[in-house]
């Protein structure tokens, strides 16, 4: 199975233009001509997969509380848009199921990042993959990623045919190649601070595409592209798209 990876993936939808991880953000990404979006999924207290980044609700809803201790009914009462701009007042936190419908409608590919609340690494992957397997037939426009090895392991075991992205944050572990092999990862996704010519070369040698997050500066994207980076996550995907060197 070959992934049809685009050069630019909208980060949390298009978080530079609309509140992250909302349907408004997905629609903003589509309006900019983006082909894929990256979204974070985690579980409510009652195991509903929702699209949300932080373990705590406070930053994007103004209400303190852990997602892991909040029921879906209570999540529905929250406003995930007003922190961002007045025009987004009343924007709800979407479920995974709701965003899948919108992605189909807009014909967008998905990088679903499994972002479990602590202790929910396996369950989050299993429940999210269960929804995806029932709904998402295509395999060339879907990438499951996570920083959590347990989540990727669960994804590999449950849905070996869904491509996995091995997300690496703080620093590159010495055994990253072994881990990538063990997790049967199709892509390596690293933070922009980790990008060096040496690391790009190591990943290229492993035969896997290298995706870098979160790149909002056009010149940085071009520099990385020249080093051999294959794709970028961006809050402002249009800015990056316009400035990459086009391949013929
Ligand atoms: O998947 C790329 C990127 O989203 C990882 O970091 O914290 O933005 O989810 P974060
Ligand atoms: Mg993410």
PDB file of N, CA and C in Angstrom, residues 87-130:
ATOM      1  N   UNK A  87     -15.650  35.728  16.371  1.00  0.00           N
ATOM      2  CA  UNK A  87     -16.427  35.151  15.269  1.00  0.00           C
ATOM      3  C   UNK A  87     -16.619  33.644  15.424  1.00  0.00           C
ATOM      4  N   UNK A  88     -15.864  33.019  16.338  1.00  0.00           N
ATOM      5  CA  UNK A  88     -15.989  31.572  16.521  1.00  0.00           C
ATOM      6  C   UNK A  88     -16.710  31.199  17.814  1.00  0.00           C
ATOM      7  N   UNK A  89     -17.363  32.154  18.434  1.00  0.00           N
ATOM      8  CA  UNK A  89     -18.088  31.852  19.678  1.00  0.00           C
ATOM      9  C   UNK A  89     -19.085  30.721  19.425  1.00  0.00           C
ATOM     10  N   UNK A  90     -19.102  29.764  20.343  1.00  0.00           N
ATOM     11  CA  UNK A  90     -20.078  28.666  20.241  1.00  0.00           C
ATOM     12  C   UNK A  90     -19.575  27.473  19.445  1.00  0.00           C
ATOM     13  N   UNK A  91     -18.312  27.492  19.018  1.00  0.00           N
ATOM     14  CA  UNK A  91     -17.784  26.350  18.249  1.00  0.00           C
ATOM     15  C   UNK A  91     -17.618  25.142  19.175  1.00  0.00           C
ATOM     16  N   UNK A  92     -18.245  24.020  18.842  1.00  0.00           N
ATOM     17  CA  UNK A  92     -18.150  22.858  19.742  1.00  0.00           C
ATOM     18  C   UNK A  92     -16.856  22.051  19.560  1.00  0.00           C
ATOM     19  N   UNK A  93     -16.569  21.243  20.549  1.00  0.00           N
ATOM     20  CA  UNK A  93     -15.505  20.233  20.431  1.00  0.00           C
ATOM     21  C   UNK A  93     -16.116  19.062  19.658  1.00  0.00           C
ATOM     22  N   UNK A  94     -15.546  18.691  18.522  1.00  0.00           N
ATOM     23  CA  UNK A  94     -16.187  17.620  17.744  1.00  0.00           C
ATOM     24  C   UNK A  94     -15.776  16.229  18.203  1.00  0.00           C
ATOM     25  N   UNK A  95     -16.614  15.253  17.883  1.00  0.00           N
ATOM     26  CA  UNK A  95     -16.224  13.849  18.089  1.00  0.00           C
ATOM     27  C   UNK A  95     -15.460  13.382  16.853  1.00  0.00           C
ATOM     28  N   UNK A  96     -14.779  12.256  17.014  1.00  0.00           N
ATOM     29  CA  UNK A  96     -14.084  11.659  15.865  1.00  0.00           C
ATOM     30  C   UNK A  96     -15.104  11.335  14.777  1.00  0.00           C
ATOM     31  N   UNK A  97     -16.234  10.795  15.184  1.00  0.00           N
ATOM     32  CA  UNK A  97     -17.253  10.400  14.212  1.00  0.00           C
ATOM     33  C   UNK A  97     -17.721  11.618  13.401  1.00  0.00           C
ATOM     34  N   UNK A  98     -17.939  12.722  14.072  1.00  0.00           N
ATOM     35  CA  UNK A  98     -18.395  13.929  13.355  1.00  0.00           C
ATOM     36  C   UNK A  98     -17.348  14.424  12.362  1.00  0.00           C
ATOM     37  N   UNK A  99     -16.085  14.407  12.764  1.00  0.00           N
ATOM     38  CA  UNK A  99     -15.087  14.938  11.820  1.00  0.00           C
ATOM     39  C   UNK A  99     -14.896  13.997  10.634  1.00  0.00           C
ATOM     40  N   UNK A 100     -15.075  12.706  10.848  1.00  0.00           N
ATOM     41  CA  UNK A 100     -14.915  11.784   9.715  1.00  0.00           C
ATOM     42  C   UNK A 100     -15.938  12.111   8.623  1.00  0.00           C
ATOM     43  N   UNK A 101     -17.151  12.435   9.031  1.00  0.00           N
ATOM     44  CA  UNK A 101     -18.183  12.824   8.055  1.00  0.00           C
ATOM     45  C   UNK A 101     -17.755  14.047   7.263  1.00  0.00           C
ATOM     46  N   UNK A 102     -17.200  15.021   7.965  1.00  0.00           N
ATOM     47  CA  UNK A 102     -16.797  16.263   7.298  1.00  0.00           C
ATOM     48  C   UNK A 102     -15.601  16.009   6.368  1.00  0.00           C
ATOM     49  N   UNK A 103     -14.685  15.158   6.794  1.00  0.00           N
ATOM     50  CA  UNK A 103     -13.528  14.848   5.950  1.00  0.00           C
ATOM     51  C   UNK A 103     -13.975  14.178   4.648  1.00  0.00           C
ATOM     52  N   UNK A 104     -14.971  13.292   4.749  1.00  0.00           N
ATOM     53  CA  UNK A 104     -15.503  12.664   3.530  1.00  0.00           C
ATOM     54  C   UNK A 104     -16.131  13.702   2.625  1.00  0.00           C
ATOM     55  N   UNK A 105     -16.955  14.540   3.245  1.00  0.00           N
ATOM     56  CA  UNK A 105     -17.652  15.580   2.463  1.00  0.00           C
ATOM     57  C   UNK A 105     -16.636  16.440   1.700  1.00  0.00           C
ATOM     58  N   UNK A 106     -15.522  16.744   2.348  1.00  0.00           N
ATOM     59  CA  UNK A 106     -14.534  17.660   1.755  1.00  0.00           C
ATOM     60  C   UNK A 106     -13.431  16.915   0.992  1.00  0.00           C
ATOM     61  N   UNK A 107     -13.507  15.589   1.004  1.00  0.00           N
ATOM     62  CA  UNK A 107     -12.525  14.754   0.325  1.00  0.00           C
ATOM     63  C   UNK A 107     -11.095  15.031   0.817  1.00  0.00           C
ATOM     64  N   UNK A 108     -10.950  15.058   2.138  1.00  0.00           N
ATOM     65  CA  UNK A 108      -9.642  15.317   2.740  1.00  0.00           C
ATOM     66  C   UNK A 108      -9.034  14.032   3.288  1.00  0.00           C
ATOM     67  N   UNK A 109      -7.716  13.920   3.207  1.00  0.00           N
ATOM     68  CA  UNK A 109      -7.000  12.837   3.868  1.00  0.00           C
ATOM     69  C   UNK A 109      -6.794  13.189   5.334  1.00  0.00           C
ATOM     70  N   UNK A 110      -6.441  12.163   6.131  1.00  0.00           N
ATOM     71  CA  UNK A 110      -6.347  12.373   7.581  1.00  0.00           C
ATOM     72  C   UNK A 110      -5.080  11.771   8.168  1.00  0.00           C
ATOM     73  N   UNK A 111      -4.387  12.583   8.946  1.00  0.00           N
ATOM     74  CA  UNK A 111      -3.390  12.057   9.886  1.00  0.00           C
ATOM     75  C   UNK A 111      -4.022  12.177  11.265  1.00  0.00           C
ATOM     76  N   UNK A 112      -4.454  11.044  11.798  1.00  0.00           N
ATOM     77  CA  UNK A 112      -5.062  11.050  13.125  1.00  0.00           C
ATOM     78  C   UNK A 112      -3.969  10.782  14.154  1.00  0.00           C
ATOM     79  N   UNK A 113      -3.702  11.788  14.970  1.00  0.00           N
ATOM     80  CA  UNK A 113      -2.714  11.602  16.035  1.00  0.00           C
ATOM     81  C   UNK A 113      -3.423  11.096  17.284  1.00  0.00           C
ATOM     82  N   UNK A 114      -3.040   9.905  17.731  1.00  0.00           N
ATOM     83  CA  UNK A 114      -3.581   9.353  18.968  1.00  0.00           C
ATOM     84  C   UNK A 114      -2.884  10.097  20.114  1.00  0.00           C
ATOM     85  N   UNK A 115      -3.659  10.873  20.836  1.00  0.00           N
ATOM     86  CA  UNK A 115      -3.107  11.763  21.873  1.00  0.00           C
ATOM     87  C   UNK A 115      -3.758  11.389  23.195  1.00  0.00           C
ATOM     88  N   UNK A 116      -3.413  10.233  23.742  1.00  0.00           N
ATOM     89  CA  UNK A 116      -4.162   9.726  24.899  1.00  0.00           C
ATOM     90  C   UNK A 116      -3.939  10.546  26.160  1.00  0.00           C
ATOM     91  N   UNK A 117      -4.976  10.630  26.988  1.00  0.00           N
ATOM     92  CA  UNK A 117      -4.778  11.123  28.342  1.00  0.00           C
ATOM     93  C   UNK A 117      -3.937  10.052  29.048  1.00  0.00           C
ATOM     94  N   UNK A 118      -3.143  10.467  30.052  1.00  0.00           N
ATOM     95  CA  UNK A 118      -2.255   9.498  30.706  1.00  0.00           C
ATOM     96  C   UNK A 118      -3.013   8.259  31.185  1.00  0.00           C
ATOM     97  N   UNK A 119      -2.470   7.096  30.856  1.00  0.00           N
ATOM     98  CA  UNK A 119      -3.087   5.835  31.266  1.00  0.00           C
ATOM     99  C   UNK A 119      -4.088   5.291  30.258  1.00  0.00           C
ATOM    100  N   UNK A 120      -4.433   6.110  29.229  1.00  0.00           N
ATOM    101  CA  UNK A 120      -5.445   5.660  28.259  1.00  0.00           C
ATOM    102  C   UNK A 120      -4.817   5.329  26.900  1.00  0.00           C
ATOM    103  N   UNK A 121      -3.512   5.031  26.902  1.00  0.00           N
ATOM    104  CA  UNK A 121      -2.777   4.866  25.638  1.00  0.00           C
ATOM    105  C   UNK A 121      -3.368   3.772  24.745  1.00  0.00           C
ATOM    106  N   UNK A 122      -3.656   2.625  25.350  1.00  0.00           N
ATOM    107  CA  UNK A 122      -4.136   1.491  24.548  1.00  0.00           C
ATOM    108  C   UNK A 122      -5.599   1.713  24.148  1.00  0.00           C
ATOM    109  N   UNK A 123      -6.413   2.087  25.147  1.00  0.00           N
ATOM    110  CA  UNK A 123      -7.853   2.262  24.888  1.00  0.00           C
ATOM    111  C   UNK A 123      -8.105   3.304  23.809  1.00  0.00           C
ATOM    112  N   UNK A 124      -7.351   4.401  23.861  1.00  0.00           N
ATOM    113  CA  UNK A 124      -7.591   5.483  22.894  1.00  0.00           C
ATOM    114  C   UNK A 124      -7.325   4.983  21.480  1.00  0.00           C
ATOM    115  N   UNK A 125      -6.222   4.263  21.316  1.00  0.00           N
ATOM    116  CA  UNK A 125      -5.909   3.728  19.983  1.00  0.00           C
ATOM    117  C   UNK A 125      -6.992   2.734  19.561  1.00  0.00           C
ATOM    118  N   UNK A 126      -7.376   1.849  20.466  1.00  0.00           N
ATOM    119  CA  UNK A 126      -8.324   0.795  20.087  1.00  0.00           C
ATOM    120  C   UNK A 126      -9.682   1.375  19.703  1.00  0.00           C
ATOM    121  N   UNK A 127     -10.149   2.325  20.490  1.00  0.00           N
ATOM    122  CA  UNK A 127     -11.491   2.869  20.211  1.00  0.00           C
ATOM    123  C   UNK A 127     -11.457   3.714  18.942  1.00  0.00           C
ATOM    124  N   UNK A 128     -10.414   4.523  18.771  1.00  0.00           N
ATOM    125  CA  UNK A 128     -10.325   5.365  17.563  1.00  0.00           C
ATOM    126  C   UNK A 128     -10.236   4.475  16.318  1.00  0.00           C
ATOM    127  N   UNK A 129      -9.449   3.417  16.418  1.00  0.00           N
ATOM    128  CA  UNK A 129      -9.283   2.543  15.245  1.00  0.00           C
ATOM    129  C   UNK A 129     -10.551   1.767  14.945  1.00  0.00           C
ATOM    130  N   UNK A 130     -11.274   1.447  15.980  1.00  0.00           N
ATOM    131  CA  UNK A 130     -12.549   0.773  15.770  1.00  0.00           C
ATOM    132  C   UNK A 130     -13.494   1.666  14.939  1.00  0.00           C
TER     133      UNK A 130
END
